[in-house]
């Protein structure tokens, strides 16, 4: 096929939110004729169920390797079986609130795990790219004006963002020191299908659906720049295909909103699309202001001009169109929600896949 892309790609964390969307995105591209090996430890956030449709449609070109990215020997054995051309590294502990309560796993997976992968990458003879998926949270918090650019100094405020910042530095250092062909993307908050329901948007959708309180931290005036996950996947594909080794690309949706505005929009969409609450009460009445998150960053906003200019990427979804699709998806995927929330599902994963 003309312009076909036959790379063998090792994706880490492909059973998580963005990783599963990325694998689905890539295997659905007609020009992608390669193979994907998904290395995932199947933590509470990782779900083979999120790729059941991918296995059904593209099983011969997809393999799940149940492995911890800190397991150097396991990764080496896998690499001996698979001729890897590219690594796309999503695997991480990703929830800020969890990092405040128990930061150890963040240091282990996000920093040590990234380092183990980088060491593996240096030994892969066919490797043409190590792409590291990171966050805008490494840049810290903005005031009411301005945007994060690729030149903004790092100033992470949570154990999560500090561990991601450390991993970004390791990736850059492996380019400068060993010439590893790396790229890094720092992306704003994603939302969309298969998002684990501890993060703001899926939690509010599911609580709102059930008529439960909607906990908004502090005054709800913190600003995030929301990006529909499919737009993020397209950005990563563009960086893999055209990005320059050694470069960082910021990815954002130009969708700045306060948390309160996001929650209000979710309430209104649920009132429109979901069964009414008892007595027909408006869901905005469920909003409950609760104690603020310690070290809560006030505002994130991304300048994604470099990615737009150099690689021609643009976000397709507006927040309105993306949020509507997301609410609809959660309304239509009750089984996925029930399973990822159940302890029974975590037990089943252990019997199916064991402990990595
Ligand atoms: P997620 O928590 O939904 O998924 C993480 C995945 O990594 C899970 O499948 C989990 O099982 C796996 N994993 C965790 N520890 C592992 C280990 N030690 N070894 C192997 N696999 C392991 O995360 P996400 O929201 O999909 O985020 C993916 C990446 O994108 C992360 O690196 C995150 O920092 C980054 N990111 C996320 C967002 C966002 O809004 N979600 C925004 C910007 C960047
Ligand atoms: P989150 O989805 O955890 O992403 P991040 O902390 O990585 O930005 O939270 C998004 C925003 O929503 C953040 O400002 C914290 C806030 N938030 C709430 O107000 N209530 C909640 O229950 C959650 C989970 C988050």
mmCIF file with all atom_site columns, N, CA, C and O in Angstrom, residues 207-239:
data_model
loop_
_atom_site.group_PDB
_atom_site.id
_atom_site.type_symbol
_atom_site.label_atom_id
_atom_site.label_alt_id
_atom_site.label_comp_id
_atom_site.label_asym_id
_atom_site.label_entity_id
_atom_site.label_seq_id
_atom_site.pdbx_PDB_ins_code
_atom_site.Cartn_x
_atom_site.Cartn_y
_atom_site.Cartn_z
_atom_site.occupancy
_atom_site.B_iso_or_equiv
_atom_site.pdbx_formal_charge
_atom_site.auth_seq_id
_atom_site.auth_comp_id
_atom_site.auth_asym_id
_atom_site.auth_atom_id
_atom_site.pdbx_PDB_model_num
ATOM 1   N N  . UNK A 1 207 ? -21.510 10.099 38.971 1.00 0.00 ? 207 UNK A N  1
ATOM 2   C CA . UNK A 1 207 ? -22.215 10.557 40.178 1.00 0.00 ? 207 UNK A CA 1
ATOM 3   C C  . UNK A 1 207 ? -23.510 11.277 39.793 1.00 0.00 ? 207 UNK A C  1
ATOM 4   O O  . UNK A 1 207 ? -24.553 11.077 40.414 1.00 0.00 ? 207 UNK A O  1
ATOM 5   N N  . UNK A 1 208 ? -23.420 12.103 38.764 1.00 0.00 ? 208 UNK A N  1
ATOM 6   C CA . UNK A 1 208 ? -24.608 12.851 38.335 1.00 0.00 ? 208 UNK A CA 1
ATOM 7   C C  . UNK A 1 208 ? -25.703 11.922 37.842 1.00 0.00 ? 208 UNK A C  1
ATOM 8   O O  . UNK A 1 208 ? -26.891 12.120 38.133 1.00 0.00 ? 208 UNK A O  1
ATOM 9   N N  . UNK A 1 209 ? -25.298 10.889 37.132 1.00 0.00 ? 209 UNK A N  1
ATOM 10  C CA . UNK A 1 209 ? -26.263 9.906  36.625 1.00 0.00 ? 209 UNK A CA 1
ATOM 11  C C  . UNK A 1 209 ? -26.990 9.246  37.791 1.00 0.00 ? 209 UNK A C  1
ATOM 12  O O  . UNK A 1 209 ? -28.206 9.027  37.744 1.00 0.00 ? 209 UNK A O  1
ATOM 13  N N  . UNK A 1 210 ? -26.226 8.940  38.856 1.00 0.00 ? 210 UNK A N  1
ATOM 14  C CA . UNK A 1 210 ? -26.795 8.225  40.012 1.00 0.00 ? 210 UNK A CA 1
ATOM 15  C C  . UNK A 1 210 ? -27.442 9.169  41.024 1.00 0.00 ? 210 UNK A C  1
ATOM 16  O O  . UNK A 1 210 ? -27.949 8.717  42.055 1.00 0.00 ? 210 UNK A O  1
ATOM 17  N N  . UNK A 1 211 ? -27.414 10.473 40.769 1.00 0.00 ? 211 UNK A N  1
ATOM 18  C CA . UNK A 1 211 ? -27.998 11.424 41.714 1.00 0.00 ? 211 UNK A CA 1
ATOM 19  C C  . UNK A 1 211 ? -27.170 11.610 42.978 1.00 0.00 ? 211 UNK A C  1
ATOM 20  O O  . UNK A 1 211 ? -27.691 12.008 44.017 1.00 0.00 ? 211 UNK A O  1
ATOM 21  N N  . UNK A 1 212 ? -25.858 11.297 42.885 1.00 0.00 ? 212 UNK A N  1
ATOM 22  C CA . UNK A 1 212 ? -24.970 11.465 44.052 1.00 0.00 ? 212 UNK A CA 1
ATOM 23  C C  . UNK A 1 212 ? -24.331 12.856 44.046 1.00 0.00 ? 212 UNK A C  1
ATOM 24  O O  . UNK A 1 212 ? -24.266 13.501 42.986 1.00 0.00 ? 212 UNK A O  1
ATOM 25  N N  . UNK A 1 213 ? -23.782 13.296 45.199 1.00 0.00 ? 213 UNK A N  1
ATOM 26  C CA . UNK A 1 213 ? -23.139 14.624 45.244 1.00 0.00 ? 213 UNK A CA 1
ATOM 27  C C  . UNK A 1 213 ? -21.972 14.722 44.264 1.00 0.00 ? 213 UNK A C  1
ATOM 28  O O  . UNK A 1 213 ? -21.292 13.741 43.980 1.00 0.00 ? 213 UNK A O  1
ATOM 29  N N  . UNK A 1 214 ? -21.740 15.939 43.766 1.00 0.00 ? 214 UNK A N  1
ATOM 30  C CA . UNK A 1 214 ? -20.660 16.220 42.812 1.00 0.00 ? 214 UNK A CA 1
ATOM 31  C C  . UNK A 1 214 ? -19.612 17.061 43.532 1.00 0.00 ? 214 UNK A C  1
ATOM 32  O O  . UNK A 1 214 ? -19.773 18.287 43.668 1.00 0.00 ? 214 UNK A O  1
ATOM 33  N N  . UNK A 1 215 ? -18.527 16.422 44.037 1.00 0.00 ? 215 UNK A N  1
ATOM 34  C CA . UNK A 1 215 ? -17.571 17.130 44.886 1.00 0.00 ? 215 UNK A CA 1
ATOM 35  C C  . UNK A 1 215 ? -16.633 18.042 44.099 1.00 0.00 ? 215 UNK A C  1
ATOM 36  O O  . UNK A 1 215 ? -15.734 17.570 43.408 1.00 0.00 ? 215 UNK A O  1
ATOM 37  N N  . UNK A 1 216 ? -16.823 19.330 44.212 1.00 0.00 ? 216 UNK A N  1
ATOM 38  C CA . UNK A 1 216 ? -15.956 20.309 43.542 1.00 0.00 ? 216 UNK A CA 1
ATOM 39  C C  . UNK A 1 216 ? -14.965 20.834 44.581 1.00 0.00 ? 216 UNK A C  1
ATOM 40  O O  . UNK A 1 216 ? -15.369 21.342 45.634 1.00 0.00 ? 216 UNK A O  1
ATOM 41  N N  . UNK A 1 217 ? -13.657 20.700 44.283 1.00 0.00 ? 217 UNK A N  1
ATOM 42  C CA . UNK A 1 217 ? -12.634 21.084 45.246 1.00 0.00 ? 217 UNK A CA 1
ATOM 43  C C  . UNK A 1 217 ? -12.542 22.619 45.359 1.00 0.00 ? 217 UNK A C  1
ATOM 44  O O  . UNK A 1 217 ? -12.480 23.320 44.330 1.00 0.00 ? 217 UNK A O  1
ATOM 45  N N  . UNK A 1 218 ? -12.456 23.105 46.597 1.00 0.00 ? 218 UNK A N  1
ATOM 46  C CA . UNK A 1 218 ? -12.251 24.546 46.829 1.00 0.00 ? 218 UNK A CA 1
ATOM 47  C C  . UNK A 1 218 ? -13.377 25.363 46.220 1.00 0.00 ? 218 UNK A C  1
ATOM 48  O O  . UNK A 1 218 ? -14.554 25.024 46.353 1.00 0.00 ? 218 UNK A O  1
ATOM 49  N N  . UNK A 1 219 ? -12.997 26.449 45.500 1.00 0.00 ? 219 UNK A N  1
ATOM 50  C CA . UNK A 1 219 ? -14.032 27.327 44.924 1.00 0.00 ? 219 UNK A CA 1
ATOM 51  C C  . UNK A 1 219 ? -14.422 26.925 43.495 1.00 0.00 ? 219 UNK A C  1
ATOM 52  O O  . UNK A 1 219 ? -15.253 27.580 42.871 1.00 0.00 ? 219 UNK A O  1
ATOM 53  N N  . UNK A 1 220 ? -13.777 25.865 42.957 1.00 0.00 ? 220 UNK A N  1
ATOM 54  C CA . UNK A 1 220 ? -14.140 25.400 41.603 1.00 0.00 ? 220 UNK A CA 1
ATOM 55  C C  . UNK A 1 220 ? -13.686 26.342 40.499 1.00 0.00 ? 220 UNK A C  1
ATOM 56  O O  . UNK A 1 220 ? -14.065 26.173 39.336 1.00 0.00 ? 220 UNK A O  1
ATOM 57  N N  . UNK A 1 221 ? -12.855 27.335 40.836 1.00 0.00 ? 221 UNK A N  1
ATOM 58  C CA . UNK A 1 221 ? -12.427 28.317 39.825 1.00 0.00 ? 221 UNK A CA 1
ATOM 59  C C  . UNK A 1 221 ? -11.066 27.957 39.214 1.00 0.00 ? 221 UNK A C  1
ATOM 60  O O  . UNK A 1 221 ? -10.492 28.747 38.462 1.00 0.00 ? 221 UNK A O  1
ATOM 61  N N  . UNK A 1 222 ? -10.554 26.758 39.520 1.00 0.00 ? 222 UNK A N  1
ATOM 62  C CA . UNK A 1 222 ? -9.312  26.309 38.882 1.00 0.00 ? 222 UNK A CA 1
ATOM 63  C C  . UNK A 1 222 ? -9.607  26.053 37.400 1.00 0.00 ? 222 UNK A C  1
ATOM 64  O O  . UNK A 1 222 ? -10.685 25.580 37.042 1.00 0.00 ? 222 UNK A O  1
ATOM 65  N N  . UNK A 1 223 ? -8.611  26.366 36.570 1.00 0.00 ? 223 UNK A N  1
ATOM 66  C CA . UNK A 1 223 ? -8.818  26.260 35.114 1.00 0.00 ? 223 UNK A CA 1
ATOM 67  C C  . UNK A 1 223 ? -7.962  25.129 34.549 1.00 0.00 ? 223 UNK A C  1
ATOM 68  O O  . UNK A 1 223 ? -6.765  25.020 34.867 1.00 0.00 ? 223 UNK A O  1
ATOM 69  N N  . UNK A 1 224 ? -8.584  24.294 33.725 1.00 0.00 ? 224 UNK A N  1
ATOM 70  C CA . UNK A 1 224 ? -7.874  23.246 32.980 1.00 0.00 ? 224 UNK A CA 1
ATOM 71  C C  . UNK A 1 224 ? -8.177  23.459 31.492 1.00 0.00 ? 224 UNK A C  1
ATOM 72  O O  . UNK A 1 224 ? -9.226  23.993 31.135 1.00 0.00 ? 224 UNK A O  1
ATOM 73  N N  . UNK A 1 225 ? -7.255  22.964 30.635 1.00 0.00 ? 225 UNK A N  1
ATOM 74  C CA . UNK A 1 225 ? -7.378  23.141 29.177 1.00 0.00 ? 225 UNK A CA 1
ATOM 75  C C  . UNK A 1 225 ? -7.696  21.764 28.598 1.00 0.00 ? 225 UNK A C  1
ATOM 76  O O  . UNK A 1 225 ? -6.804  20.932 28.452 1.00 0.00 ? 225 UNK A O  1
ATOM 77  N N  . UNK A 1 226 ? -8.961  21.501 28.322 1.00 0.00 ? 226 UNK A N  1
ATOM 78  C CA . UNK A 1 226 ? -9.418  20.129 28.037 1.00 0.00 ? 226 UNK A CA 1
ATOM 79  C C  . UNK A 1 226 ? -9.204  19.738 26.590 1.00 0.00 ? 226 UNK A C  1
ATOM 80  O O  . UNK A 1 226 ? -9.510  20.509 25.671 1.00 0.00 ? 226 UNK A O  1
ATOM 81  N N  . UNK A 1 227 ? -8.723  18.502 26.402 1.00 0.00 ? 227 UNK A N  1
ATOM 82  C CA . UNK A 1 227 ? -8.483  17.970 25.047 1.00 0.00 ? 227 UNK A CA 1
ATOM 83  C C  . UNK A 1 227 ? -9.169  16.616 24.917 1.00 0.00 ? 227 UNK A C  1
ATOM 84  O O  . UNK A 1 227 ? -8.975  15.728 25.769 1.00 0.00 ? 227 UNK A O  1
ATOM 85  N N  . UNK A 1 228 ? -9.957  16.457 23.850 1.00 0.00 ? 228 UNK A N  1
ATOM 86  C CA . UNK A 1 228 ? -10.609 15.168 23.607 1.00 0.00 ? 228 UNK A CA 1
ATOM 87  C C  . UNK A 1 228 ? -9.532  14.137 23.283 1.00 0.00 ? 228 UNK A C  1
ATOM 88  O O  . UNK A 1 228 ? -8.609  14.408 22.511 1.00 0.00 ? 228 UNK A O  1
ATOM 89  N N  . UNK A 1 229 ? -9.661  12.949 23.871 1.00 0.00 ? 229 UNK A N  1
ATOM 90  C CA . UNK A 1 229 ? -8.570  11.970 23.807 1.00 0.00 ? 229 UNK A CA 1
ATOM 91  C C  . UNK A 1 229 ? -8.202  11.587 22.380 1.00 0.00 ? 229 UNK A C  1
ATOM 92  O O  . UNK A 1 229 ? -7.028  11.369 22.065 1.00 0.00 ? 229 UNK A O  1
ATOM 93  N N  . UNK A 1 230 ? -9.187  11.535 21.481 1.00 0.00 ? 230 UNK A N  1
ATOM 94  C CA . UNK A 1 230 ? -8.881  11.170 20.092 1.00 0.00 ? 230 UNK A CA 1
ATOM 95  C C  . UNK A 1 230 ? -7.972  12.229 19.448 1.00 0.00 ? 230 UNK A C  1
ATOM 96  O O  . UNK A 1 230 ? -7.097  11.901 18.645 1.00 0.00 ? 230 UNK A O  1
ATOM 97  N N  . UNK A 1 231 ? -8.163  13.495 19.814 1.00 0.00 ? 231 UNK A N  1
ATOM 98  C CA . UNK A 1 231 ? -7.272  14.548 19.301 1.00 0.00 ? 231 UNK A CA 1
ATOM 99  C C  . UNK A 1 231 ? -5.852  14.359 19.825 1.00 0.00 ? 231 UNK A C  1
ATOM 100 O O  . UNK A 1 231 ? -4.872  14.616 19.113 1.00 0.00 ? 231 UNK A O  1
ATOM 101 N N  . UNK A 1 232 ? -5.738  13.912 21.075 1.00 0.00 ? 232 UNK A N  1
ATOM 102 C CA . UNK A 1 232 ? -4.401  13.642 21.630 1.00 0.00 ? 232 UNK A CA 1
ATOM 103 C C  . UNK A 1 232 ? -3.750  12.490 20.865 1.00 0.00 ? 232 UNK A C  1
ATOM 104 O O  . UNK A 1 232 ? -2.564  12.548 20.505 1.00 0.00 ? 232 UNK A O  1
ATOM 105 N N  . UNK A 1 233 ? -4.529  11.452 20.586 1.00 0.00 ? 233 UNK A N  1
ATOM 106 C CA . UNK A 1 233 ? -3.976  10.289 19.857 1.00 0.00 ? 233 UNK A CA 1
ATOM 107 C C  . UNK A 1 233 ? -3.473  10.721 18.475 1.00 0.00 ? 233 UNK A C  1
ATOM 108 O O  . UNK A 1 233 ? -2.399  10.286 18.026 1.00 0.00 ? 233 UNK A O  1
ATOM 109 N N  . UNK A 1 234 ? -4.236  11.578 17.802 1.00 0.00 ? 234 UNK A N  1
ATOM 110 C CA . UNK A 1 234 ? -3.816  12.057 16.480 1.00 0.00 ? 234 UNK A CA 1
ATOM 111 C C  . UNK A 1 234 ? -2.535  12.881 16.595 1.00 0.00 ? 234 UNK A C  1
ATOM 112 O O  . UNK A 1 234 ? -1.657  12.832 15.718 1.00 0.00 ? 234 UNK A O  1
ATOM 113 N N  . UNK A 1 235 ? -2.404  13.629 17.680 1.00 0.00 ? 235 UNK A N  1
ATOM 114 C CA . UNK A 1 235 ? -1.187  14.426 17.890 1.00 0.00 ? 235 UNK A CA 1
ATOM 115 C C  . UNK A 1 235 ? 0.022   13.519 18.070 1.00 0.00 ? 235 UNK A C  1
ATOM 116 O O  . UNK A 1 235 ? 1.095   13.766 17.501 1.00 0.00 ? 235 UNK A O  1
ATOM 117 N N  . UNK A 1 236 ? -0.139  12.456 18.846 1.00 0.00 ? 236 UNK A N  1
ATOM 118 C CA . UNK A 1 236 ? 0.993   11.530 19.062 1.00 0.00 ? 236 UNK A CA 1
ATOM 119 C C  . UNK A 1 236 ? 1.368   10.867 17.738 1.00 0.00 ? 236 UNK A C  1
ATOM 120 O O  . UNK A 1 236 ? 2.552   10.737 17.409 1.00 0.00 ? 236 UNK A O  1
ATOM 121 N N  . UNK A 1 237 ? 0.367   10.484 16.964 1.00 0.00 ? 237 UNK A N  1
ATOM 122 C CA . UNK A 1 237 ? 0.665   9.884  15.658 1.00 0.00 ? 237 UNK A CA 1
ATOM 123 C C  . UNK A 1 237 ? 1.458   10.877 14.795 1.00 0.00 ? 237 UNK A C  1
ATOM 124 O O  . UNK A 1 237 ? 2.460   10.511 14.164 1.00 0.00 ? 237 UNK A O  1
ATOM 125 N N  . UNK A 1 238 ? 1.037   12.135 14.793 1.00 0.00 ? 238 UNK A N  1
ATOM 126 C CA . UNK A 1 238 ? 1.736   13.147 13.985 1.00 0.00 ? 238 UNK A CA 1
ATOM 127 C C  . UNK A 1 238 ? 3.187   13.311 14.450 1.00 0.00 ? 238 UNK A C  1
ATOM 128 O O  . UNK A 1 238 ? 4.110   13.445 13.635 1.00 0.00 ? 238 UNK A O  1
ATOM 129 N N  . UNK A 1 239 ? 3.412   13.258 15.758 1.00 0.00 ? 239 UNK A N  1
ATOM 130 C CA . UNK A 1 239 ? 4.783   13.406 16.288 1.00 0.00 ? 239 UNK A CA 1
ATOM 131 C C  . UNK A 1 239 ? 5.624   12.176 15.926 1.00 0.00 ? 239 UNK A C  1
ATOM 132 O O  . UNK A 1 239 ? 6.794   12.302 15.555 1.00 0.00 ? 239 UNK A O  1
#
